[in-house]
Coordinates of N, CA and C in Angstrom, one line a residue:
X1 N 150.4 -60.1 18.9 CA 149.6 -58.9 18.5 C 148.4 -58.7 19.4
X2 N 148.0 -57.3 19.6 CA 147.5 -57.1 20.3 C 145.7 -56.9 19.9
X3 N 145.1 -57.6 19.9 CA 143.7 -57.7 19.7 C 142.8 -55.8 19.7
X4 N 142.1 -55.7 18.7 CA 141.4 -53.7 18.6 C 140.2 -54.4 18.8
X5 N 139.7 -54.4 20.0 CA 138.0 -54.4 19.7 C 137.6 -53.5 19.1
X6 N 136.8 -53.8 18.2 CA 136.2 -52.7 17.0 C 134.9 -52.3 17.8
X7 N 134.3 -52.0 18.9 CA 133.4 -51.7 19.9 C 133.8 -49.8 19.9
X8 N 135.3 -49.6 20.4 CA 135.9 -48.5 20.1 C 137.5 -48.7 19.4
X9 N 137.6 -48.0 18.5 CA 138.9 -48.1 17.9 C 139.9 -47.2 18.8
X10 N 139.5 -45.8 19.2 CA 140.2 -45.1 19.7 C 140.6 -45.4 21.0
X11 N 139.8 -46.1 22.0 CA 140.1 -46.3 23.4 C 140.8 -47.6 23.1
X12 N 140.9 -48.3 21.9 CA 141.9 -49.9 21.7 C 143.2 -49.4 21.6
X13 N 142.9 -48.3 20.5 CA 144.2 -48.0 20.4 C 145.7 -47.3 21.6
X14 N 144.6 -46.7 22.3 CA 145.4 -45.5 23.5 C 145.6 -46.9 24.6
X15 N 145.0 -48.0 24.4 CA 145.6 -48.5 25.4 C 146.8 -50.0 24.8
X16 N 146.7 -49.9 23.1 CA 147.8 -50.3 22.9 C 149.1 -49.5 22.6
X17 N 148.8 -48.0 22.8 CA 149.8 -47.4 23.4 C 150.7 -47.3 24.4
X18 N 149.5 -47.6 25.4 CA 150.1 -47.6 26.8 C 150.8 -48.8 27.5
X19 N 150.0 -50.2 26.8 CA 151.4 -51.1 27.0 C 152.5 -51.3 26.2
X20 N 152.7 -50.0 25.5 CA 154.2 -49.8 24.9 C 154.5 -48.4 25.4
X21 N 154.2 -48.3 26.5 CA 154.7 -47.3 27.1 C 154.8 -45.9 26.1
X22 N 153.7 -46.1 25.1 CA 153.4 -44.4 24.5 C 152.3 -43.9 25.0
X23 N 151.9 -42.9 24.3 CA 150.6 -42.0 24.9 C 150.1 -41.3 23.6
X24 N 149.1 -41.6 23.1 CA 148.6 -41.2 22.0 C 147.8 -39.7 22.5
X25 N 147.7 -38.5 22.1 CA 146.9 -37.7 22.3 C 145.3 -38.0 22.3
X26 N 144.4 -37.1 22.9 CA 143.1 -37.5 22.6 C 142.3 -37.3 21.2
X27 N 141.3 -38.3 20.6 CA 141.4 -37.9 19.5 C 140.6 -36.7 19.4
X28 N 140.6 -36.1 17.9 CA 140.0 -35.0 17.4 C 138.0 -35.0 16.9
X29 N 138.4 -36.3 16.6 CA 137.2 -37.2 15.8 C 137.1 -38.3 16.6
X30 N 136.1 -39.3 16.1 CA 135.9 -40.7 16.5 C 134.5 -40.9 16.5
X31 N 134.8 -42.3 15.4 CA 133.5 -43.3 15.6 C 133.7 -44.8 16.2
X32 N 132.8 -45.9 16.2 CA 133.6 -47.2 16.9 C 134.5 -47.9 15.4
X33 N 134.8 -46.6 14.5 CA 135.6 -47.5 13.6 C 136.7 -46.9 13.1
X34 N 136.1 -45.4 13.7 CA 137.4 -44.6 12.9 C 137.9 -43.4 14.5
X35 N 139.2 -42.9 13.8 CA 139.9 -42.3 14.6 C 140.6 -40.9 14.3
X36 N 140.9 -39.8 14.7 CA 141.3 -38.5 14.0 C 142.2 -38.4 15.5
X37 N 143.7 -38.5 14.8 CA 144.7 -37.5 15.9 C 145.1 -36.2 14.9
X38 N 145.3 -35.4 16.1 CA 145.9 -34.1 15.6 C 146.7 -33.5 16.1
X39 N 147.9 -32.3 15.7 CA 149.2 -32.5 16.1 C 149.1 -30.4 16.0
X40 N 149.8 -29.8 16.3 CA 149.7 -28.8 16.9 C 150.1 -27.9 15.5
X41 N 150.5 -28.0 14.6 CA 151.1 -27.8 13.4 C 149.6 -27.6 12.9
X42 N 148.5 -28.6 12.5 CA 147.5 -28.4 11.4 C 147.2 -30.2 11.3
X43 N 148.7 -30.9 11.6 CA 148.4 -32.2 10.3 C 147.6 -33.2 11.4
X44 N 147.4 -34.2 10.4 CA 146.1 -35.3 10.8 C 146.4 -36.7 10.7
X45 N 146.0 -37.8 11.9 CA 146.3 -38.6 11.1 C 144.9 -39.7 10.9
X46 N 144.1 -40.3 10.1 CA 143.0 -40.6 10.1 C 143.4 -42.5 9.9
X47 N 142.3 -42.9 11.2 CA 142.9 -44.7 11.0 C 141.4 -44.9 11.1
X48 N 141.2 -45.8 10.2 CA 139.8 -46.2 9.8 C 139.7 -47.4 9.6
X49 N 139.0 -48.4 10.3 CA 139.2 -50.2 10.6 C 138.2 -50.7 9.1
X50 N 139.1 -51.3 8.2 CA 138.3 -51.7 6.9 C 137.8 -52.9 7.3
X51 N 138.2 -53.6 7.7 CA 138.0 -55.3 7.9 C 137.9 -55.4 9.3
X52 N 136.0 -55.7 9.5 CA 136.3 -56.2 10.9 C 136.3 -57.4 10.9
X53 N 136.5 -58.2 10.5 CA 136.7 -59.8 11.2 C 138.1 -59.8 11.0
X54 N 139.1 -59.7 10.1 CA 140.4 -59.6 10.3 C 141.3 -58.1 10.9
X55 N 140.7 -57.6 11.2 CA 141.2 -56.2 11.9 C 141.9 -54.9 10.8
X56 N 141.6 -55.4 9.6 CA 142.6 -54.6 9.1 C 142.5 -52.9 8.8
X57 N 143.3 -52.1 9.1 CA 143.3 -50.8 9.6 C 144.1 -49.9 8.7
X58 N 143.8 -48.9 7.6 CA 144.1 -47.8 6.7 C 144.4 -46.8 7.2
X59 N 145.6 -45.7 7.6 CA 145.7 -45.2 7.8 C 146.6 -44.0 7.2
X60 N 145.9 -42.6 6.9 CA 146.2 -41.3 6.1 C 147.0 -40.8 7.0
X61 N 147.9 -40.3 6.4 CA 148.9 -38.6 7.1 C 148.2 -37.6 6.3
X62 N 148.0 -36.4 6.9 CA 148.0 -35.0 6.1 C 148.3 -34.3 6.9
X63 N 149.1 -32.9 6.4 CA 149.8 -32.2 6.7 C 150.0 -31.2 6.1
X64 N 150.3 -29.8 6.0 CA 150.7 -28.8 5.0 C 149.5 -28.6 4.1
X65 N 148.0 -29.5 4.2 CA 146.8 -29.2 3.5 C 146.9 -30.0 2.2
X66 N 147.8 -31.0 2.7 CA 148.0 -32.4 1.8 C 147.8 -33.2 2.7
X67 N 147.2 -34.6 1.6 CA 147.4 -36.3 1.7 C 148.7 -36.7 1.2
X68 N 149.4 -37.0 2.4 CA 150.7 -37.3 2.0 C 151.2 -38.7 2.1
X69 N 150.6 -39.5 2.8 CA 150.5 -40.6 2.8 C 149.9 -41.4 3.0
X70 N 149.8 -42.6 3.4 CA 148.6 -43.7 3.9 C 149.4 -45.5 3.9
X71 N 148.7 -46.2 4.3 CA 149.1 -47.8 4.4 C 148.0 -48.3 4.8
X72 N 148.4 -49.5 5.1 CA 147.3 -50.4 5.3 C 148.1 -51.5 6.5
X73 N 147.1 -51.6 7.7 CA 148.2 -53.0 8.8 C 147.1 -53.8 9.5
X74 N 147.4 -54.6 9.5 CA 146.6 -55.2 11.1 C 147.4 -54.9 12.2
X75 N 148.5 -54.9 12.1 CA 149.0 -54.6 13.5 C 148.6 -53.6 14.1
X76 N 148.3 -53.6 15.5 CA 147.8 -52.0 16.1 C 149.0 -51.5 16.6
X77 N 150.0 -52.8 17.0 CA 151.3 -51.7 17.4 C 152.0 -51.0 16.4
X78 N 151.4 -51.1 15.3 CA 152.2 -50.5 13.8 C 151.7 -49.4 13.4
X79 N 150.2 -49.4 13.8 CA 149.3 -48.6 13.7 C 149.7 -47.4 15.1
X80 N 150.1 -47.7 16.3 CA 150.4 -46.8 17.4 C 151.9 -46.2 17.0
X81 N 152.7 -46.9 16.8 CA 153.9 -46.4 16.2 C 153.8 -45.0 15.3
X82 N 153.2 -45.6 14.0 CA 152.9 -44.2 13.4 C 152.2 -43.5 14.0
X83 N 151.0 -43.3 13.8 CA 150.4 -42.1 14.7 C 150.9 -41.7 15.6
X84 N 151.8 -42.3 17.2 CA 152.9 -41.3 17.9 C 154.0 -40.6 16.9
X85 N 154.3 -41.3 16.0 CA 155.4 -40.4 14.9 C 155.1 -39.3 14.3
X86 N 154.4 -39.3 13.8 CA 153.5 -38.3 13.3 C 153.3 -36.7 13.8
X87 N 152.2 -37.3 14.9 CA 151.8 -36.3 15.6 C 152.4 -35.6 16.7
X88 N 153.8 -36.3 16.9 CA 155.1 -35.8 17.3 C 155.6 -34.7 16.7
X89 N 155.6 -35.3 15.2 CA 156.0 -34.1 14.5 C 157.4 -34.3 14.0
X90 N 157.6 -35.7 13.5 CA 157.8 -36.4 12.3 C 158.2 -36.5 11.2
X91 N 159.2 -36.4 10.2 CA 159.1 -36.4 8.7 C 158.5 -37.8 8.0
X92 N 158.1 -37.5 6.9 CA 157.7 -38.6 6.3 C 158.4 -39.8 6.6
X93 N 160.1 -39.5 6.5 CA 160.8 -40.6 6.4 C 161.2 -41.0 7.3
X94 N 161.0 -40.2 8.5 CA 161.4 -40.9 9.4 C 159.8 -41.4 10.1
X95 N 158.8 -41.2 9.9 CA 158.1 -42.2 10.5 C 157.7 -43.1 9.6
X96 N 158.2 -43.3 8.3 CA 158.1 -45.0 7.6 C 159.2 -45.6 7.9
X97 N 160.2 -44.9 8.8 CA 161.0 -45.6 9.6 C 160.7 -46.4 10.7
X98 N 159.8 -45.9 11.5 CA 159.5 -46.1 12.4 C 158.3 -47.2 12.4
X99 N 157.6 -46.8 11.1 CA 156.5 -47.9 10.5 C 156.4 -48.3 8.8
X100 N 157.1 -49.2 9.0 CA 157.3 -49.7 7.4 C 156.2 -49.7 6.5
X101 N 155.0 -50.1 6.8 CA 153.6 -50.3 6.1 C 153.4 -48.7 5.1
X102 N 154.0 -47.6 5.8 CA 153.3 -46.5 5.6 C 154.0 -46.5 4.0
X103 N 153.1 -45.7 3.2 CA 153.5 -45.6 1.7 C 153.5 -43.9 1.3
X104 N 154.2 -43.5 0.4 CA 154.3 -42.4 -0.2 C 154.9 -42.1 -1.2
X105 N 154.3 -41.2 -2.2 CA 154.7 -41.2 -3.6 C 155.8 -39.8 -3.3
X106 N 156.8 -40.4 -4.7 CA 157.9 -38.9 -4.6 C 157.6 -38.0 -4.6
X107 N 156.7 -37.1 -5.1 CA 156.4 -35.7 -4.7 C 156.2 -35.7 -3.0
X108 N 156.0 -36.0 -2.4 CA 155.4 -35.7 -1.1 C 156.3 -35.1 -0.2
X109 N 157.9 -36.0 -0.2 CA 158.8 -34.8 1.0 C 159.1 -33.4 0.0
X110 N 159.0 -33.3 -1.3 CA 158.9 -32.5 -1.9 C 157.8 -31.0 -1.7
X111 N 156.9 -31.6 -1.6 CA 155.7 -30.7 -0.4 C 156.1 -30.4 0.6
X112 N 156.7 -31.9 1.6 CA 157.0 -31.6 2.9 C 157.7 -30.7 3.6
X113 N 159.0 -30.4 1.8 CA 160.5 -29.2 2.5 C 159.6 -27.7 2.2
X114 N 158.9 -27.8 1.0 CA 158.3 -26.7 0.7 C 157.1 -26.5 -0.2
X115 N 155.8 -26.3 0.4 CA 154.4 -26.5 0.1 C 154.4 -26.0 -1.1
X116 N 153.2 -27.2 -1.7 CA 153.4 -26.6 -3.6 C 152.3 -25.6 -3.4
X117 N 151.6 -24.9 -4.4 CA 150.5 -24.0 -4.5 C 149.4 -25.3 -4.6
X118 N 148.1 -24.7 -4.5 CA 146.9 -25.2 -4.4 C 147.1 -26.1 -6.0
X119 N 147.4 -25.5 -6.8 CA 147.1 -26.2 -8.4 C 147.9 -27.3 -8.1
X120 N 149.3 -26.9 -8.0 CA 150.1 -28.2 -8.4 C 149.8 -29.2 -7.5
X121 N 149.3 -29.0 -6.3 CA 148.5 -29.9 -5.2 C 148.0 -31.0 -5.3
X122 N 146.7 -30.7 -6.3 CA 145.7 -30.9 -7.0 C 145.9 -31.9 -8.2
X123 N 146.8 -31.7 -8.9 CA 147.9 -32.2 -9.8 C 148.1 -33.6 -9.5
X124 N 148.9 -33.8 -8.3 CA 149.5 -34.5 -7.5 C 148.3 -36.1 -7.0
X125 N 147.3 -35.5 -6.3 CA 146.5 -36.0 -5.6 C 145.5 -36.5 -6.9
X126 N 144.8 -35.7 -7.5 CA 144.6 -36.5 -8.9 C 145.3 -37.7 -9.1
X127 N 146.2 -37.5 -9.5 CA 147.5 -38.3 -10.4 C 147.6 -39.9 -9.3
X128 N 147.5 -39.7 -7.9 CA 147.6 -40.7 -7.0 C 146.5 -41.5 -6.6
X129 N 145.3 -40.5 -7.3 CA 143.8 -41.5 -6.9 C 143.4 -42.5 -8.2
X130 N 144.2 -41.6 -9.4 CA 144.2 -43.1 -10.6 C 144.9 -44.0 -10.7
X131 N 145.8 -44.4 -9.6 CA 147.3 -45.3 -9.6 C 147.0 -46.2 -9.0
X132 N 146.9 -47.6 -9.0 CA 146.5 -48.7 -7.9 C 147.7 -48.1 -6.4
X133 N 146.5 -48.9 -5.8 CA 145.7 -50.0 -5.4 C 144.7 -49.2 -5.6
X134 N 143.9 -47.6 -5.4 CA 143.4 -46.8 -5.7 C 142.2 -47.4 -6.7
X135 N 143.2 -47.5 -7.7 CA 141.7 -47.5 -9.1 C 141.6 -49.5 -9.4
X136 N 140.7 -49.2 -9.8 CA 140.3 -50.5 -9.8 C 139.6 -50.8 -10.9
X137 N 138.8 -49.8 -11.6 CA 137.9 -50.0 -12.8 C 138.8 -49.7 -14.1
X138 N 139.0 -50.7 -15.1 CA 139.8 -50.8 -16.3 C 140.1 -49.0 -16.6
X139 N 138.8 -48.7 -16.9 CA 139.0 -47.2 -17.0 C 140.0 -46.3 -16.8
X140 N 140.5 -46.3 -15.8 CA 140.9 -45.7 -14.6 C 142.6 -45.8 -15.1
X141 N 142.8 -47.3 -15.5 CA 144.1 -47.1 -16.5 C 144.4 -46.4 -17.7
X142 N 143.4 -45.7 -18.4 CA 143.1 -45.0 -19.2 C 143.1 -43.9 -19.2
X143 N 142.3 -43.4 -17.7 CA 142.2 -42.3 -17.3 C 143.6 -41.4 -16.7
X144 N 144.3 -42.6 -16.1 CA 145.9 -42.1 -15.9 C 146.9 -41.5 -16.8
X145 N 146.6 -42.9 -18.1 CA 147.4 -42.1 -18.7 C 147.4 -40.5 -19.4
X146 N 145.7 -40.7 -19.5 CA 145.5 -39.4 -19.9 C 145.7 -37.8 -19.2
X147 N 145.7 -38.0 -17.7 CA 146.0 -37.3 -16.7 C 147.9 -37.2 -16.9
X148 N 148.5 -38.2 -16.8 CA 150.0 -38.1 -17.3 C 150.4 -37.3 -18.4
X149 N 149.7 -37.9 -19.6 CA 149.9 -36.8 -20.9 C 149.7 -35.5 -20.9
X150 N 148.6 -35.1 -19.8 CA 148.3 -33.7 -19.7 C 149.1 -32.7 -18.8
X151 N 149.6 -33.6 -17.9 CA 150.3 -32.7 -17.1 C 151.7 -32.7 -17.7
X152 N 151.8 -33.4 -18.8 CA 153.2 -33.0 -19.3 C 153.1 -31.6 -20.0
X153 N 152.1 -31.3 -20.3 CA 152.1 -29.9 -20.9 C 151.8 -28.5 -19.8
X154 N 152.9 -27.5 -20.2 CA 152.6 -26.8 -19.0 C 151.3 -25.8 -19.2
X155 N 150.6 -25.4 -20.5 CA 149.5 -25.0 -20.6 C 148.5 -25.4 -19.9
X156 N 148.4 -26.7 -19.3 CA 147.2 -27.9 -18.6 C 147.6 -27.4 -17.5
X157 N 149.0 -27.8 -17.1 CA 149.0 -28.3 -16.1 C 149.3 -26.9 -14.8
X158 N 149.2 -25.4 -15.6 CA 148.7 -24.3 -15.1 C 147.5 -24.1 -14.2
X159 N 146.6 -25.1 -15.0 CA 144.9 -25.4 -14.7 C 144.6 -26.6 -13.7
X160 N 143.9 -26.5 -13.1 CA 143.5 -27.4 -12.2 C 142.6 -28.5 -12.8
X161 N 143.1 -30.0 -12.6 CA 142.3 -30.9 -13.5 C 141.3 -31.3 -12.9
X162 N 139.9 -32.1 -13.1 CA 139.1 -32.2 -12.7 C 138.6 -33.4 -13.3
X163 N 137.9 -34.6 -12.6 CA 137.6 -35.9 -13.1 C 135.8 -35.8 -12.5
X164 N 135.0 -36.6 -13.6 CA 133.9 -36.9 -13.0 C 133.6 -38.1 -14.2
X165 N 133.3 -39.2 -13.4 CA 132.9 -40.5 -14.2 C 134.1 -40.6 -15.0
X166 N 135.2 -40.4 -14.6 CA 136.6 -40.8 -15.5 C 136.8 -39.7 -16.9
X167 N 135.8 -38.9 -16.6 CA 136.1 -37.5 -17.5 C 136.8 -36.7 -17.1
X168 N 138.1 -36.0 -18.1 CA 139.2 -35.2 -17.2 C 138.6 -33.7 -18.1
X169 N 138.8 -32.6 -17.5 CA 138.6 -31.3 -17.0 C 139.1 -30.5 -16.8
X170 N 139.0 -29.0 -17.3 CA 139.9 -28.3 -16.1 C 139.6 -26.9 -16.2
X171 N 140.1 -26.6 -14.9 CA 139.3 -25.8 -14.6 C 140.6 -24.0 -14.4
X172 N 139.6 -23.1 -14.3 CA 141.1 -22.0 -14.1 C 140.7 -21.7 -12.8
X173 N 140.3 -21.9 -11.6 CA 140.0 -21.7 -10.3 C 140.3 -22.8 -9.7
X174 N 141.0 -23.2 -8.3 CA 141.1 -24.3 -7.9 C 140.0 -24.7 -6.9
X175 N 139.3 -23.9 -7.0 CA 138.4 -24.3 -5.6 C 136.7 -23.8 -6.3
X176 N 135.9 -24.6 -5.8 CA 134.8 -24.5 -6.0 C 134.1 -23.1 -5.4
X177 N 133.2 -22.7 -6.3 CA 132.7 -23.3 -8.1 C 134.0 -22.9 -9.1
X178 N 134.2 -24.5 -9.5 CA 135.0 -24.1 -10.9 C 134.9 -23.7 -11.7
X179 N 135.8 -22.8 -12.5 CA 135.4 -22.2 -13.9 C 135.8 -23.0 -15.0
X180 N 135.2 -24.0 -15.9 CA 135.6 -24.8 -16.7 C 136.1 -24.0 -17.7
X181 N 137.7 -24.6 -18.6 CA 137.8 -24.0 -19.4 C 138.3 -25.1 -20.6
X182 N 138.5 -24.5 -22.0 CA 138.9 -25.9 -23.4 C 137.9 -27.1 -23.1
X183 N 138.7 -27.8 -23.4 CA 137.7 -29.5 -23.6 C 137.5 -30.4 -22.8
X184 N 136.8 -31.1 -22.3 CA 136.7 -32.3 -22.2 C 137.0 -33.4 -22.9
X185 N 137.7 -35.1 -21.4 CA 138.3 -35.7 -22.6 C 137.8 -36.9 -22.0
X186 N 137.0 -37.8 -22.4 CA 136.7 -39.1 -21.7 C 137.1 -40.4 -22.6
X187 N 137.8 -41.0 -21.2 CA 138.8 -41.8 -21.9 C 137.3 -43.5 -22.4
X188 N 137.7 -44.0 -23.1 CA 136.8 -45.1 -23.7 C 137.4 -46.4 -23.4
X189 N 137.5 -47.4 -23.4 CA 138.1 -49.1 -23.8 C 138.6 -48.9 -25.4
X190 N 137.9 -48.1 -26.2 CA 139.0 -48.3 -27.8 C 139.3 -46.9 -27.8
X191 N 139.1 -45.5 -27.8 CA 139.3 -44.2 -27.9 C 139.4 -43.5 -26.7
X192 N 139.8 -42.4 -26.9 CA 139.6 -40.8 -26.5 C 138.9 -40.1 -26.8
X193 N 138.0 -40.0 -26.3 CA 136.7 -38.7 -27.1 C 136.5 -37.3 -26.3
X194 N 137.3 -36.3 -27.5 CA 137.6 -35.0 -27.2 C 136.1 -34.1 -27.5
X195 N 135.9 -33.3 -26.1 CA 134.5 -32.8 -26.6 C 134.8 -31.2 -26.4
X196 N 134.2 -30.5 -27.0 CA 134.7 -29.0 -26.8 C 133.1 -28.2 -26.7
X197 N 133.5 -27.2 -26.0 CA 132.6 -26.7 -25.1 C 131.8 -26.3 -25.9
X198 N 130.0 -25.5 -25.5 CA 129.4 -25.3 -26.3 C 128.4 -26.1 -27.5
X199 N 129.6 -27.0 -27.7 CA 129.0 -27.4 -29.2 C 128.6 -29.2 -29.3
X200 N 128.4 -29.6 -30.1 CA 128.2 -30.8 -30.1 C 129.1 -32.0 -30.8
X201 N 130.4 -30.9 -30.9 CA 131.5 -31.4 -31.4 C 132.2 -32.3 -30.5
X202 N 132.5 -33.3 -31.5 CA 133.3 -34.8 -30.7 C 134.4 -35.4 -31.5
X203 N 135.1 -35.8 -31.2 CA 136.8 -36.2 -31.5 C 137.2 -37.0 -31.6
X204 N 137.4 -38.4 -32.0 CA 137.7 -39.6 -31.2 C 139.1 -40.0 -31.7
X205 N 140.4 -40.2 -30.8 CA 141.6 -40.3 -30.8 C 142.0 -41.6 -30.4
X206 N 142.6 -42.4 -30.9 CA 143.9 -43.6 -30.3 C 144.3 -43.0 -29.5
X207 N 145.2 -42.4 -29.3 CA 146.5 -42.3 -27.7 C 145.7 -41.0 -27.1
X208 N 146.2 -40.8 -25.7 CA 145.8 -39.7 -25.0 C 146.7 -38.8 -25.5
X209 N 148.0 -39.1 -26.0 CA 148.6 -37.5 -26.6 C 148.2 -36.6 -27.6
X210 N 146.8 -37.3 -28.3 CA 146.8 -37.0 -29.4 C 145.5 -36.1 -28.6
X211 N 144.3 -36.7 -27.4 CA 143.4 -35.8 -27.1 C 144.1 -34.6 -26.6
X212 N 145.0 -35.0 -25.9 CA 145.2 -33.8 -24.7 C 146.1 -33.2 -25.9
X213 N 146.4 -33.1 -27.1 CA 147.2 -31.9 -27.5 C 146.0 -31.5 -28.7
X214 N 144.5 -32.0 -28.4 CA 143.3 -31.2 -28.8 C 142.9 -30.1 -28.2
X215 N 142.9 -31.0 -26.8 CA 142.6 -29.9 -25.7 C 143.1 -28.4 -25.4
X216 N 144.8 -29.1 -25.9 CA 146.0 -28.1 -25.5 C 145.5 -26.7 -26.6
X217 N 145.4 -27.2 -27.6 CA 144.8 -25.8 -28.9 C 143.7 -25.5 -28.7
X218 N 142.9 -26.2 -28.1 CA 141.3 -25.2 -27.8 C 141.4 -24.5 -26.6
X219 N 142.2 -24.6 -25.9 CA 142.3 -23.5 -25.2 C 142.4 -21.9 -25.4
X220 N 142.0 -21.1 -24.7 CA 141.6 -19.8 -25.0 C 142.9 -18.8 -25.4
X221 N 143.5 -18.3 -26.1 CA 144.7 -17.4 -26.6 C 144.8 -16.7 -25.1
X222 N 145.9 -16.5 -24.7 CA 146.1 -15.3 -24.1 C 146.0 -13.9 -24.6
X223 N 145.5 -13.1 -24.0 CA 145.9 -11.6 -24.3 C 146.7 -10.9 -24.1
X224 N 147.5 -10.2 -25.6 CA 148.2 -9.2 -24.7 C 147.9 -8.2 -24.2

């Protein structure tokens, strides 16, 4: 293995490129810990050194205006492999071929053949920041499932969800400033506590199917 002085990550890397006879492009970004290649399409690939005494190195794909993947290696030739794969121009599967470490959830070559809209996006990436290795606070298993129950309904899952302090949300704009709409649902250690807008009304539910199908009727009637 080939030693990254963490002094610069990016000049470690281009030249554990180069005794594997690759050539990394120049990066886009760079600090002495982190690194930004970029590929002629839009996508990105971001390697960021977590561990410096043991070297260990995180690295994102995005692409299409998604996070579509990520891993975690010490190896820097594992770490050079992907990132030449990538920013080559690459499918998912074939550069976790190329680099085993790399991870990705099923929706992603699903984006990759053909881009979801901004909501369902959002949906997605939500859904992947409550899922270990990701979450780590008890909460957070709670918060999942309630994000799960919600997106089973297609009234929610029209709406762009929204978390803050493990409170789910949602919004009818996907981009900031949000327009909040129906209830709020924050998940607890013994309940769900459904809150609805306005008022000082509170709800407190056993399962998340029971908040998010509070949620689901306070929402606003359509018009004909």
């Amino acid at each position: 293995m080939t030693d990254l002085p963490l002094s610069d990550l990016a000049a470690a890397l281009s030249r554990t490129a180069a005794e594997r006879g690759l050539q990394l492009p120049p990066p886009t970004d760079r600090t002495q810990r982190r690194a930004v290649f970029g590929d002629e399409d839009g996508g990105r690939v971001i390697v960021h050194t977590l561990d410096r005494d043991r070297g260990v190195h995180r690295v994102q794909f995005r692409r299409q205006g998604a996070s579509l993947a990520s891993g975690m290696t010490a190896e820097p030739a594992a770490v050079v492999t992907a990132v030449v794969a990538w920013v080559s121009g690459a499918s998912l599967s074939r550069t976790k071929e190329a680099a085993p470490f790399v991870h990705y959830e099923p929706w992603a070559p699903a984006h990759e053949r053909e881009p979801f809209g901004p909501v369902e996006l959002a949906w997605w990436h939500k859904l992947d920041s409550a899922r270990p290795p990701r979450a780590r606070h008890p909460l957070q298993v709670r918060q999942l499932a309630l994000l799960e129950a919600a997106h089973a309904h297609p009234e929610l899952r029209r709406l762009t969800p929204g978390t803050s302090h493990f409170v789910v949300w949602f919004s009818t704009t996907s981009t900031y400033p949000y327009e909040r709409v129906g209830c709020s649902i924050e998940p607890r250690i013994d309940a769900y506590v459904v809150r609805y807008p306005g008022t000082r009304t509170a709800i407190h539910t056993a399962t998340p199917e029971e908040a998010v199908a509070l949620a689901v009727s306070a929402l606003p009637k359509p018009t004909s």
